[in-house]
Amino acid sequence: MANSREGSRNVSREQSRNASRESSVSERASNVGLTTQLSKTSINESSTVINPDPSNTSFDEEKTQARVHALIEEYTENYSESTDRPVKEALEDLSLFRTPSLDQQAIIVRELFSNVFEAKPRARKAVGHLLDAALNDEIISTDAFTSGFKMTVEAAPDYAVDIPLIWQYIGEIIGAFIGAPTSNMSLIKQILQSAPDDKSKQLFQYIIRYATEFSSQSRIQKFWQTSGFSINDVLKSDLIDSSFTKEYDWLSDTPESEPSTPQTKENVSPRADSQLVKLFKSVNDQGTTVTDPEIIAYIREVRK
């Protein structure tokens, strides 16, 4: 009887062990299947996102710097105000190594500035025009330009050690950039906001000075008014006083239109040329006397 009970308990334990083993195997199989499924899902999801930000294209900074240096050397040597061919050729060269990377484009902008700080004024003007063309042709983006300019401004104190006129040179380049045919006056606020407070007013003065010199006062006035800015929009109020405002009132003044009156015989009063009168006197022969009024009358008749 005792043996019968013991055998029954053994059978029960064995069945329990088997059930436990089956449950464990089933659970492991389920986990493996789930892991495999998650792995496949992860692979599928990652394969759909190859490069979420194309602006992160890799580039070699040292090679970029070297290419810009070579480009500037050739471009500034060939630059001419009488033809846009050097600008177009420089843009073609720039397109060969420029990438979609905003970081690389910003470095290009920085290097364009820094490579002409110690060059002749003509080279700085040339770079201003090249920057204008690069933005206009979308070779350099506006964001990249702004970023590259900030990098230049941040390094300005270091440049100033050897180049005391660094802010004037920056203003000279931006002046050419602002006064270019396509006008970039809409960026002047961002440009000035990138400069330190103690330099922004001075930079504004340099920019307007060179923009007017490279273009004309009437064109810069037109560009300024088209931008919709006022002095208070681009400079902090504590930097502006009455004399400064008065100095740049012309930017916001209404352009004066010069009346064009066609010249006619009625409104043109002939005047005698004293040198011509002397000439007539010198060729008179001794036997003929020609008075001044007669000579003047003759000149008037010829000019009719």
PDB file of C-alpha atoms in Angstrom:
ATOM      1  CA  MET A   1       0.000   0.000   0.000  1.00  0.00           C
ATOM      2  CA  ALA A   2       2.864   2.297   0.919  1.00  0.00           C
ATOM      3  CA  ASN A   3       4.639   1.389  -2.314  1.00  0.00           C
ATOM      4  CA  SER A   4       1.520   2.301  -4.254  1.00  0.00           C
ATOM      5  CA  ARG A   5       1.367   5.782  -2.689  1.00  0.00           C
ATOM      6  CA  GLU A   6       5.100   6.354  -3.315  1.00  0.00           C
ATOM      7  CA  GLY A   7       4.734   5.382  -6.954  1.00  0.00           C
ATOM      8  CA  SER A   8       1.826   7.712  -7.365  1.00  0.00           C
ATOM      9  CA  ARG A   9       3.827  10.623  -5.924  1.00  0.00           C
ATOM     10  CA  ASN A  10       6.759   9.859  -8.271  1.00  0.00           C
ATOM     11  CA  VAL A  11       4.483   9.894 -11.293  1.00  0.00           C
ATOM     12  CA  SER A  12       3.004  13.202 -10.163  1.00  0.00           C
ATOM     13  CA  ARG A  13       6.469  14.777  -9.723  1.00  0.00           C
ATOM     14  CA  GLU A  14       7.547  13.579 -13.167  1.00  0.00           C
ATOM     15  CA  GLN A  15       4.460  15.055 -14.793  1.00  0.00           C
ATOM     16  CA  SER A  16       5.072  18.340 -13.004  1.00  0.00           C
ATOM     17  CA  ARG A  17       8.701  18.417 -14.167  1.00  0.00           C
ATOM     18  CA  ASN A  18       7.657  17.698 -17.748  1.00  0.00           C
ATOM     19  CA  ALA A  19       5.057  20.447 -17.661  1.00  0.00           C
ATOM     20  CA  SER A  20       7.630  22.868 -16.266  1.00  0.00           C
ATOM     21  CA  ARG A  21      10.132  21.922 -18.967  1.00  0.00           C
ATOM     22  CA  GLU A  22       7.529  22.395 -21.695  1.00  0.00           C
ATOM     23  CA  SER A  23       6.542  25.779 -20.276  1.00  0.00           C
ATOM     24  CA  SER A  24      10.183  26.887 -20.105  1.00  0.00           C
ATOM     25  CA  VAL A  25      10.906  25.720 -23.647  1.00  0.00           C
ATOM     26  CA  SER A  26       7.777  27.438 -24.895  1.00  0.00           C
ATOM     27  CA  GLU A  27       8.718  30.668 -23.119  1.00  0.00           C
ATOM     28  CA  ARG A  28      12.248  30.601 -24.512  1.00  0.00           C
ATOM     29  CA  ALA A  29      10.925  29.976 -27.991  1.00  0.00           C
ATOM     30  CA  SER A  30       8.531  32.860 -27.589  1.00  0.00           C
ATOM     31  CA  ASN A  31      11.325  35.152 -26.402  1.00  0.00           C
ATOM     32  CA  VAL A  32      13.552  34.142 -29.310  1.00  0.00           C
ATOM     33  CA  GLY A  33      10.739  34.842 -31.734  1.00  0.00           C
ATOM     34  CA  LEU A  34      10.079  38.222 -30.148  1.00  0.00           C
ATOM     35  CA  THR A  35      13.763  39.137 -30.207  1.00  0.00           C
ATOM     36  CA  THR A  36      14.033  38.145 -33.852  1.00  0.00           C
ATOM     37  CA  GLN A  37      10.962  40.167 -34.706  1.00  0.00           C
ATOM     38  CA  LEU A  38      12.260  43.239 -32.853  1.00  0.00           C
ATOM     39  CA  SER A  39      15.634  42.895 -34.551  1.00  0.00           C
ATOM     40  CA  LYS A  40      14.026  42.741 -37.982  1.00  0.00           C
ATOM     41  CA  THR A  41      11.842  45.730 -37.161  1.00  0.00           C
ATOM     42  CA  SER A  42      14.865  47.714 -35.991  1.00  0.00           C
ATOM     43  CA  ILE A  43      16.768  46.903 -39.170  1.00  0.00           C
ATOM     44  CA  ASN A  44      13.825  47.855 -41.344  1.00  0.00           C
ATOM     45  CA  GLU A  45      13.307  51.134 -39.500  1.00  0.00           C
ATOM     46  CA  SER A  46      16.971  52.122 -39.634  1.00  0.00           C
ATOM     47  CA  SER A  47      17.215  51.312 -43.322  1.00  0.00           C
ATOM     48  CA  THR A  48      14.567  53.915 -44.140  1.00  0.00           C
ATOM     49  CA  VAL A  49      16.681  56.792 -42.682  1.00  0.00           C
ATOM     50  CA  ILE A  50      19.959  56.957 -44.589  1.00  0.00           C
ATOM     51  CA  ASN A  51      21.027  60.559 -43.932  1.00  0.00           C
ATOM     52  CA  PRO A  52      18.463  62.660 -42.092  1.00  0.00           C
ATOM     53  CA  ASP A  53      20.536  65.852 -42.483  1.00  0.00           C
ATOM     54  CA  PRO A  54      22.257  66.224 -45.872  1.00  0.00           C
ATOM     55  CA  SER A  55      23.994  69.363 -44.578  1.00  0.00           C
ATOM     56  CA  ASN A  56      26.197  67.086 -42.479  1.00  0.00           C
ATOM     57  CA  THR A  57      28.147  66.011 -45.559  1.00  0.00           C
ATOM     58  CA  SER A  58      31.733  65.271 -44.589  1.00  0.00           C
ATOM     59  CA  PHE A  59      34.561  67.498 -45.820  1.00  0.00           C
ATOM     60  CA  ASP A  60      38.231  68.133 -45.187  1.00  0.00           C
ATOM     61  CA  GLU A  61      38.701  71.506 -43.497  1.00  0.00           C
ATOM     62  CA  GLU A  62      42.387  71.837 -44.371  1.00  0.00           C
ATOM     63  CA  LYS A  63      41.734  71.071 -48.027  1.00  0.00           C
ATOM     64  CA  THR A  64      38.868  73.574 -48.044  1.00  0.00           C
ATOM     65  CA  GLN A  65      41.143  76.271 -46.634  1.00  0.00           C
ATOM     66  CA  ALA A  66      43.807  75.513 -49.227  1.00  0.00           C
ATOM     67  CA  ARG A  67      41.287  75.618 -52.085  1.00  0.00           C
ATOM     68  CA  VAL A  68      39.893  78.974 -50.935  1.00  0.00           C
ATOM     69  CA  HIS A  69      43.399  80.402 -50.627  1.00  0.00           C
ATOM     70  CA  ALA A  70      44.264  79.336 -54.183  1.00  0.00           C
ATOM     71  CA  LEU A  71      40.941  80.642 -55.501  1.00  0.00           C
ATOM     72  CA  ILE A  72      41.395  84.053 -53.853  1.00  0.00           C
ATOM     73  CA  GLU A  73      44.928  84.419 -55.150  1.00  0.00           C
ATOM     74  CA  GLU A  74      43.856  83.909 -58.760  1.00  0.00           C
ATOM     75  CA  TYR A  75      40.527  85.719 -58.498  1.00  0.00           C
ATOM     76  CA  THR A  76      41.817  88.930 -56.913  1.00  0.00           C
ATOM     77  CA  GLU A  77      44.638  89.063 -59.438  1.00  0.00           C
ATOM     78  CA  ASN A  78      42.186  88.857 -62.355  1.00  0.00           C
ATOM     79  CA  TYR A  79      39.386  90.935 -60.819  1.00  0.00           C
ATOM     80  CA  SER A  80      38.157  93.809 -62.950  1.00  0.00           C
ATOM     81  CA  GLU A  81      35.248  96.213 -62.642  1.00  0.00           C
ATOM     82  CA  SER A  82      34.827  96.307 -66.401  1.00  0.00           C
ATOM     83  CA  THR A  83      33.847  92.632 -66.734  1.00  0.00           C
ATOM     84  CA  ASP A  84      32.150  89.998 -64.585  1.00  0.00           C
ATOM     85  CA  ARG A  85      34.141  87.148 -66.102  1.00  0.00           C
ATOM     86  CA  PRO A  86      36.552  86.780 -63.123  1.00  0.00           C
ATOM     87  CA  VAL A  87      33.557  86.528 -60.766  1.00  0.00           C
ATOM     88  CA  LYS A  88      31.932  83.833 -62.899  1.00  0.00           C
ATOM     89  CA  GLU A  89      35.171  81.864 -63.125  1.00  0.00           C
ATOM     90  CA  ALA A  90      35.638  82.095 -59.352  1.00  0.00           C
ATOM     91  CA  LEU A  91      32.090  80.814 -58.821  1.00  0.00           C
ATOM     92  CA  GLU A  92      32.818  77.859 -61.093  1.00  0.00           C
ATOM     93  CA  ASP A  93      35.960  77.038 -59.103  1.00  0.00           C
ATOM     94  CA  LEU A  94      34.058  77.401 -55.849  1.00  0.00           C
ATOM     95  CA  SER A  95      31.362  75.016 -57.044  1.00  0.00           C
ATOM     96  CA  LEU A  96      33.980  72.310 -57.614  1.00  0.00           C
ATOM     97  CA  PHE A  97      34.814  71.900 -53.920  1.00  0.00           C
ATOM     98  CA  ARG A  98      31.818  73.405 -52.152  1.00  0.00           C
ATOM     99  CA  THR A  99      29.548  70.803 -50.507  1.00  0.00           C
ATOM    100  CA  PRO A 100      26.006  71.037 -49.075  1.00  0.00           C
ATOM    101  CA  SER A 101      27.568  71.149 -45.599  1.00  0.00           C
ATOM    102  CA  LEU A 102      26.668  74.404 -43.862  1.00  0.00           C
ATOM    103  CA  ASP A 103      29.788  74.047 -41.728  1.00  0.00           C
ATOM    104  CA  GLN A 104      32.004  73.889 -44.791  1.00  0.00           C
ATOM    105  CA  GLN A 105      30.245  76.822 -46.441  1.00  0.00           C
ATOM    106  CA  ALA A 106      30.708  78.868 -43.262  1.00  0.00           C
ATOM    107  CA  ILE A 107      34.427  78.056 -43.302  1.00  0.00           C
ATOM    108  CA  ILE A 108      34.586  79.170 -46.935  1.00  0.00           C
ATOM    109  CA  VAL A 109      33.043  82.516 -45.948  1.00  0.00           C
ATOM    110  CA  ARG A 110      35.480  82.904 -43.057  1.00  0.00           C
ATOM    111  CA  GLU A 111      38.445  82.120 -45.299  1.00  0.00           C
ATOM    112  CA  LEU A 112      37.281  84.550 -47.987  1.00  0.00           C
ATOM    113  CA  PHE A 113      37.391  87.304 -45.372  1.00  0.00           C
ATOM    114  CA  SER A 114      40.653  86.335 -43.710  1.00  0.00           C
ATOM    115  CA  ASN A 115      42.589  85.895 -46.949  1.00  0.00           C
ATOM    116  CA  VAL A 116      42.244  89.573 -47.907  1.00  0.00           C
ATOM    117  CA  PHE A 117      42.629  91.368 -44.573  1.00  0.00           C
ATOM    118  CA  GLU A 118      46.232  92.169 -45.406  1.00  0.00           C
ATOM    119  CA  ALA A 119      45.692  92.537 -49.143  1.00  0.00           C
ATOM    120  CA  LYS A 120      45.072  95.664 -51.202  1.00  0.00           C
ATOM    121  CA  PRO A 121      41.688  97.464 -51.007  1.00  0.00           C
ATOM    122  CA  ARG A 122      40.872  96.210 -54.490  1.00  0.00           C
ATOM    123  CA  ALA A 123      41.023  92.612 -53.216  1.00  0.00           C
ATOM    124  CA  ARG A 124      38.600  93.331 -50.374  1.00  0.00           C
ATOM    125  CA  LYS A 125      36.171  94.920 -52.794  1.00  0.00           C
ATOM    126  CA  ALA A 126      36.516  91.880 -55.055  1.00  0.00           C
ATOM    127  CA  VAL A 127      35.678  89.504 -52.197  1.00  0.00           C
ATOM    128  CA  GLY A 128      32.589  91.539 -51.312  1.00  0.00           C
ATOM    129  CA  HIS A 129      31.347  91.168 -54.873  1.00  0.00           C
ATOM    130  CA  LEU A 130      32.192  87.455 -54.915  1.00  0.00           C
ATOM    131  CA  LEU A 131      30.214  86.872 -51.715  1.00  0.00           C
ATOM    132  CA  ASP A 132      27.260  88.671 -53.269  1.00  0.00           C
ATOM    133  CA  ALA A 133      27.430  86.490 -56.382  1.00  0.00           C
ATOM    134  CA  ALA A 134      27.847  83.288 -54.331  1.00  0.00           C
ATOM    135  CA  LEU A 135      24.702  84.047 -52.315  1.00  0.00           C
ATOM    136  CA  ASN A 136      22.777  85.149 -55.378  1.00  0.00           C
ATOM    137  CA  ASP A 137      23.656  81.897 -57.189  1.00  0.00           C
ATOM    138  CA  GLU A 138      22.891  79.900 -54.010  1.00  0.00           C
ATOM    139  CA  ILE A 139      26.389  78.442 -53.884  1.00  0.00           C
ATOM    140  CA  ILE A 140      26.603  79.789 -50.340  1.00  0.00           C
ATOM    141  CA  SER A 141      23.442  79.852 -48.232  1.00  0.00           C
ATOM    142  CA  THR A 142      22.372  82.847 -46.168  1.00  0.00           C
ATOM    143  CA  ASP A 143      22.704  80.808 -42.961  1.00  0.00           C
ATOM    144  CA  ALA A 144      26.225  79.766 -43.916  1.00  0.00           C
ATOM    145  CA  PHE A 145      27.165  83.366 -44.679  1.00  0.00           C
ATOM    146  CA  THR A 146      25.852  84.546 -41.306  1.00  0.00           C
ATOM    147  CA  SER A 147      27.658  81.730 -39.509  1.00  0.00           C
ATOM    148  CA  GLY A 148      30.909  82.386 -41.370  1.00  0.00           C
ATOM    149  CA  PHE A 149      30.689  86.096 -40.613  1.00  0.00           C
ATOM    150  CA  LYS A 150      30.197  85.354 -36.909  1.00  0.00           C
ATOM    151  CA  MET A 151      33.319  83.195 -36.978  1.00  0.00           C
ATOM    152  CA  THR A 152      35.203  86.101 -38.546  1.00  0.00           C
ATOM    153  CA  VAL A 153      33.943  88.569 -35.943  1.00  0.00           C
ATOM    154  CA  GLU A 154      34.814  86.222 -33.081  1.00  0.00           C
ATOM    155  CA  ALA A 155      38.384  86.028 -34.355  1.00  0.00           C
ATOM    156  CA  ALA A 156      38.646  89.805 -34.918  1.00  0.00           C
ATOM    157  CA  PRO A 157      40.317  90.553 -31.542  1.00  0.00           C
ATOM    158  CA  ASP A 158      43.100  88.116 -32.434  1.00  0.00           C
ATOM    159  CA  TYR A 159      43.494  89.648 -35.895  1.00  0.00           C
ATOM    160  CA  ALA A 160      43.592  93.131 -34.345  1.00  0.00           C
ATOM    161  CA  VAL A 161      46.928  92.355 -32.687  1.00  0.00           C
ATOM    162  CA  ASP A 162      48.649  92.459 -36.092  1.00  0.00           C
ATOM    163  CA  ILE A 163      45.941  94.270 -38.076  1.00  0.00           C
ATOM    164  CA  PRO A 164      44.791  97.367 -36.140  1.00  0.00           C
ATOM    165  CA  LEU A 165      42.369  98.349 -38.931  1.00  0.00           C
ATOM    166  CA  ILE A 166      40.584  94.998 -38.866  1.00  0.00           C
ATOM    167  CA  TRP A 167      37.104  96.510 -38.367  1.00  0.00           C
ATOM    168  CA  GLN A 168      37.634  98.933 -41.214  1.00  0.00           C
ATOM    169  CA  TYR A 169      38.624  96.057 -43.486  1.00  0.00           C
ATOM    170  CA  ILE A 170      35.587  94.022 -42.449  1.00  0.00           C
ATOM    171  CA  GLY A 171      33.417  97.067 -43.166  1.00  0.00           C
ATOM    172  CA  GLU A 172      35.109  97.482 -46.526  1.00  0.00           C
ATOM    173  CA  ILE A 173      34.239  93.922 -47.576  1.00  0.00           C
ATOM    174  CA  ILE A 174      30.669  94.193 -46.293  1.00  0.00           C
ATOM    175  CA  GLY A 175      30.342  97.613 -47.939  1.00  0.00           C
ATOM    176  CA  ALA A 176      31.102  96.050 -51.316  1.00  0.00           C
ATOM    177  CA  PHE A 177      28.734  93.190 -50.464  1.00  0.00           C
ATOM    178  CA  ILE A 178      25.899  95.560 -49.464  1.00  0.00           C
ATOM    179  CA  GLY A 179      26.433  97.874 -52.420  1.00  0.00           C
ATOM    180  CA  ALA A 180      26.548  95.089 -55.010  1.00  0.00           C
ATOM    181  CA  PRO A 181      24.000  95.122 -57.856  1.00  0.00           C
ATOM    182  CA  THR A 182      21.660  92.599 -56.211  1.00  0.00           C
ATOM    183  CA  SER A 183      21.812  94.407 -52.829  1.00  0.00           C
ATOM    184  CA  ASN A 184      22.142  92.556 -49.544  1.00  0.00           C
ATOM    185  CA  MET A 185      20.883  95.349 -47.323  1.00  0.00           C
ATOM    186  CA  SER A 186      18.355  92.944 -45.802  1.00  0.00           C
ATOM    187  CA  LEU A 187      21.271  91.224 -44.014  1.00  0.00           C
ATOM    188  CA  ILE A 188      22.721  94.342 -42.399  1.00  0.00           C
ATOM    189  CA  LYS A 189      20.788  93.819 -39.167  1.00  0.00           C
ATOM    190  CA  GLN A 190      22.142  90.278 -38.716  1.00  0.00           C
ATOM    191  CA  ILE A 191      25.612  91.473 -39.633  1.00  0.00           C
ATOM    192  CA  LEU A 192      25.627  94.251 -37.037  1.00  0.00           C
ATOM    193  CA  GLN A 193      24.072  92.032 -34.373  1.00  0.00           C
ATOM    194  CA  SER A 194      26.995  89.644 -34.822  1.00  0.00           C
ATOM    195  CA  ALA A 195      29.472  92.375 -33.897  1.00  0.00           C
ATOM    196  CA  PRO A 196      30.278  93.339 -30.289  1.00  0.00           C
ATOM    197  CA  ASP A 197      28.263  96.284 -28.976  1.00  0.00           C
ATOM    198  CA  ASP A 198      31.344  98.481 -28.791  1.00  0.00           C
ATOM    199  CA  LYS A 199      32.125  97.834 -32.466  1.00  0.00           C
ATOM    200  CA  SER A 200      28.704  97.700 -34.143  1.00  0.00           C
ATOM    201  CA  LYS A 201      28.319 101.477 -34.509  1.00  0.00           C
ATOM    202  CA  GLN A 202      31.775 101.834 -36.008  1.00  0.00           C
ATOM    203  CA  LEU A 203      31.142  98.886 -38.292  1.00  0.00           C
ATOM    204  CA  PHE A 204      27.895 100.467 -39.507  1.00  0.00           C
ATOM    205  CA  GLN A 205      29.775 103.648 -40.392  1.00  0.00           C
ATOM    206  CA  TYR A 206      32.410 101.733 -42.337  1.00  0.00           C
ATOM    207  CA  ILE A 207      29.792  99.686 -44.182  1.00  0.00           C
ATOM    208  CA  ILE A 208      27.770 102.704 -45.315  1.00  0.00           C
ATOM    209  CA  ARG A 209      30.928 104.622 -46.189  1.00  0.00           C
ATOM    210  CA  TYR A 210      32.311 101.927 -48.471  1.00  0.00           C
ATOM    211  CA  ALA A 211      28.941 100.887 -49.865  1.00  0.00           C
ATOM    212  CA  THR A 212      28.419 104.494 -50.977  1.00  0.00           C
ATOM    213  CA  GLU A 213      31.962 104.740 -52.312  1.00  0.00           C
ATOM    214  CA  PHE A 214      31.714 101.519 -54.317  1.00  0.00           C
ATOM    215  CA  SER A 215      28.181 102.215 -55.515  1.00  0.00           C
ATOM    216  CA  SER A 216      26.488 105.600 -55.068  1.00  0.00           C
ATOM    217  CA  GLN A 217      24.638 107.436 -52.348  1.00  0.00           C
ATOM    218  CA  SER A 218      21.362 107.337 -54.267  1.00  0.00           C
ATOM    219  CA  ARG A 219      21.551 103.556 -54.750  1.00  0.00           C
ATOM    220  CA  ILE A 220      22.427 102.885 -51.110  1.00  0.00           C
ATOM    221  CA  GLN A 221      19.583 105.176 -50.093  1.00  0.00           C
ATOM    222  CA  LYS A 222      17.239 103.159 -52.306  1.00  0.00           C
ATOM    223  CA  PHE A 223      18.511  99.830 -50.921  1.00  0.00           C
ATOM    224  CA  TRP A 224      18.120 101.091 -47.355  1.00  0.00           C
ATOM    225  CA  GLN A 225      14.570 102.290 -47.892  1.00  0.00           C
ATOM    226  CA  THR A 226      13.633  99.066 -49.663  1.00  0.00           C
ATOM    227  CA  SER A 227      14.846  97.072 -46.649  1.00  0.00           C
ATOM    228  CA  GLY A 228      12.399  98.930 -44.410  1.00  0.00           C
ATOM    229  CA  PHE A 229      14.999  99.392 -41.657  1.00  0.00           C
ATOM    230  CA  SER A 230      15.570 102.430 -39.489  1.00  0.00           C
ATOM    231  CA  ILE A 231      18.761 103.211 -37.578  1.00  0.00           C
ATOM    232  CA  ASN A 232      17.044 102.062 -34.388  1.00  0.00           C
ATOM    233  CA  ASP A 233      16.347  98.665 -35.970  1.00  0.00           C
ATOM    234  CA  VAL A 234      19.985  97.840 -36.623  1.00  0.00           C
ATOM    235  CA  LEU A 235      21.758  99.521 -33.708  1.00  0.00           C
ATOM    236  CA  LYS A 236      21.017  99.619 -29.995  1.00  0.00           C
ATOM    237  CA  SER A 237      19.424 102.862 -28.842  1.00  0.00           C
ATOM    238  CA  ASP A 238      22.217 103.686 -26.385  1.00  0.00           C
ATOM    239  CA  LEU A 239      24.655 103.812 -29.316  1.00  0.00           C
ATOM    240  CA  ILE A 240      22.652 106.444 -31.179  1.00  0.00           C
ATOM    241  CA  ASP A 241      22.754 110.174 -30.442  1.00  0.00           C
ATOM    242  CA  SER A 242      21.326 113.173 -32.262  1.00  0.00           C
ATOM    243  CA  SER A 243      24.504 113.905 -34.219  1.00  0.00           C
ATOM    244  CA  PHE A 244      24.718 110.312 -35.425  1.00  0.00           C
ATOM    245  CA  THR A 245      21.066 110.335 -36.485  1.00  0.00           C
ATOM    246  CA  LYS A 246      21.558 113.607 -38.334  1.00  0.00           C
ATOM    247  CA  GLU A 247      24.606 112.233 -40.130  1.00  0.00           C
ATOM    248  CA  TYR A 248      22.555 109.405 -41.615  1.00  0.00           C
ATOM    249  CA  ASP A 249      19.247 111.189 -42.132  1.00  0.00           C
ATOM    250  CA  TRP A 250      19.848 110.999 -45.863  1.00  0.00           C
ATOM    251  CA  LEU A 251      19.239 107.252 -45.795  1.00  0.00           C
ATOM    252  CA  SER A 252      15.571 107.836 -44.986  1.00  0.00           C
ATOM    253  CA  ASP A 253      15.062 111.115 -46.837  1.00  0.00           C
ATOM    254  CA  THR A 254      12.853 111.235 -49.901  1.00  0.00           C
ATOM    255  CA  PRO A 255      15.089 111.162 -52.980  1.00  0.00           C
ATOM    256  CA  GLU A 256      15.134 114.474 -54.795  1.00  0.00           C
ATOM    257  CA  SER A 257      14.087 114.275 -58.417  1.00  0.00           C
ATOM    258  CA  GLU A 258      15.903 116.636 -60.713  1.00  0.00           C
ATOM    259  CA  PRO A 259      13.620 118.294 -63.281  1.00  0.00           C
ATOM    260  CA  SER A 260      14.695 117.604 -66.803  1.00  0.00           C
ATOM    261  CA  THR A 261      14.097 120.589 -69.101  1.00  0.00           C
ATOM    262  CA  PRO A 262      14.913 119.954 -72.746  1.00  0.00           C
ATOM    263  CA  GLN A 263      17.191 122.552 -74.213  1.00  0.00           C
ATOM    264  CA  THR A 264      15.832 124.567 -77.119  1.00  0.00           C
ATOM    265  CA  LYS A 265      17.017 127.553 -79.061  1.00  0.00           C
ATOM    266  CA  GLU A 266      14.568 129.666 -77.090  1.00  0.00           C
ATOM    267  CA  ASN A 267      15.915 128.824 -73.620  1.00  0.00           C
ATOM    268  CA  VAL A 268      19.601 128.671 -74.508  1.00  0.00           C
ATOM    269  CA  SER A 269      21.268 132.049 -74.425  1.00  0.00           C
ATOM    270  CA  PRO A 270      24.373 132.127 -76.618  1.00  0.00           C
ATOM    271  CA  ARG A 271      27.492 133.492 -75.028  1.00  0.00           C
ATOM    272  CA  ALA A 272      30.558 134.787 -76.770  1.00  0.00           C
ATOM    273  CA  ASP A 273      33.806 132.871 -76.329  1.00  0.00           C
ATOM    274  CA  SER A 274      36.485 135.383 -75.335  1.00  0.00           C
ATOM    275  CA  GLN A 275      39.245 133.142 -76.666  1.00  0.00           C
ATOM    276  CA  LEU A 276      37.506 132.942 -80.015  1.00  0.00           C
ATOM    277  CA  VAL A 277      37.177 136.717 -80.067  1.00  0.00           C
ATOM    278  CA  LYS A 278      40.928 137.042 -79.616  1.00  0.00           C
ATOM    279  CA  LEU A 279      41.446 134.536 -82.396  1.00  0.00           C
ATOM    280  CA  PHE A 280      39.343 136.577 -84.790  1.00  0.00           C
ATOM    281  CA  LYS A 281      41.337 139.647 -83.911  1.00  0.00           C
ATOM    282  CA  SER A 282      44.614 137.905 -84.573  1.00  0.00           C
ATOM    283  CA  VAL A 283      43.637 136.833 -88.079  1.00  0.00           C
ATOM    284  CA  ASN A 284      42.317 140.232 -89.166  1.00  0.00           C
ATOM    285  CA  ASP A 285      44.419 141.756 -91.869  1.00  0.00           C
ATOM    286  CA  GLN A 286      45.694 145.215 -91.309  1.00  0.00           C
ATOM    287  CA  GLY A 287      43.438 146.733 -93.917  1.00  0.00           C
ATOM    288  CA  THR A 288      40.229 145.484 -92.300  1.00  0.00           C
ATOM    289  CA  THR A 289      38.801 146.526 -88.998  1.00  0.00           C
ATOM    290  CA  VAL A 290      36.362 144.158 -87.292  1.00  0.00           C
ATOM    291  CA  THR A 291      34.852 145.345 -84.061  1.00  0.00           C
ATOM    292  CA  ASP A 292      34.117 143.113 -81.073  1.00  0.00           C
ATOM    293  CA  PRO A 293      30.330 143.450 -81.417  1.00  0.00           C
ATOM    294  CA  GLU A 294      30.569 142.298 -85.018  1.00  0.00           C
ATOM    295  CA  ILE A 295      32.619 139.246 -84.040  1.00  0.00           C
ATOM    296  CA  ILE A 296      30.180 138.367 -81.259  1.00  0.00           C
ATOM    297  CA  ALA A 297      27.257 138.740 -83.629  1.00  0.00           C
ATOM    298  CA  TYR A 298      28.983 136.389 -86.061  1.00  0.00           C
ATOM    299  CA  ILE A 299      29.564 133.767 -83.357  1.00  0.00           C
ATOM    300  CA  ARG A 300      25.920 133.908 -82.350  1.00  0.00           C
ATOM    301  CA  GLU A 301      24.874 133.419 -85.934  1.00  0.00           C
ATOM    302  CA  VAL A 302      27.116 130.356 -86.290  1.00  0.00           C
ATOM    303  CA  ARG A 303      25.762 128.789 -83.096  1.00  0.00           C
ATOM    304  CA  LYS A 304      22.124 129.069 -84.149  1.00  0.00           C
TER     305      LYS A 304
END
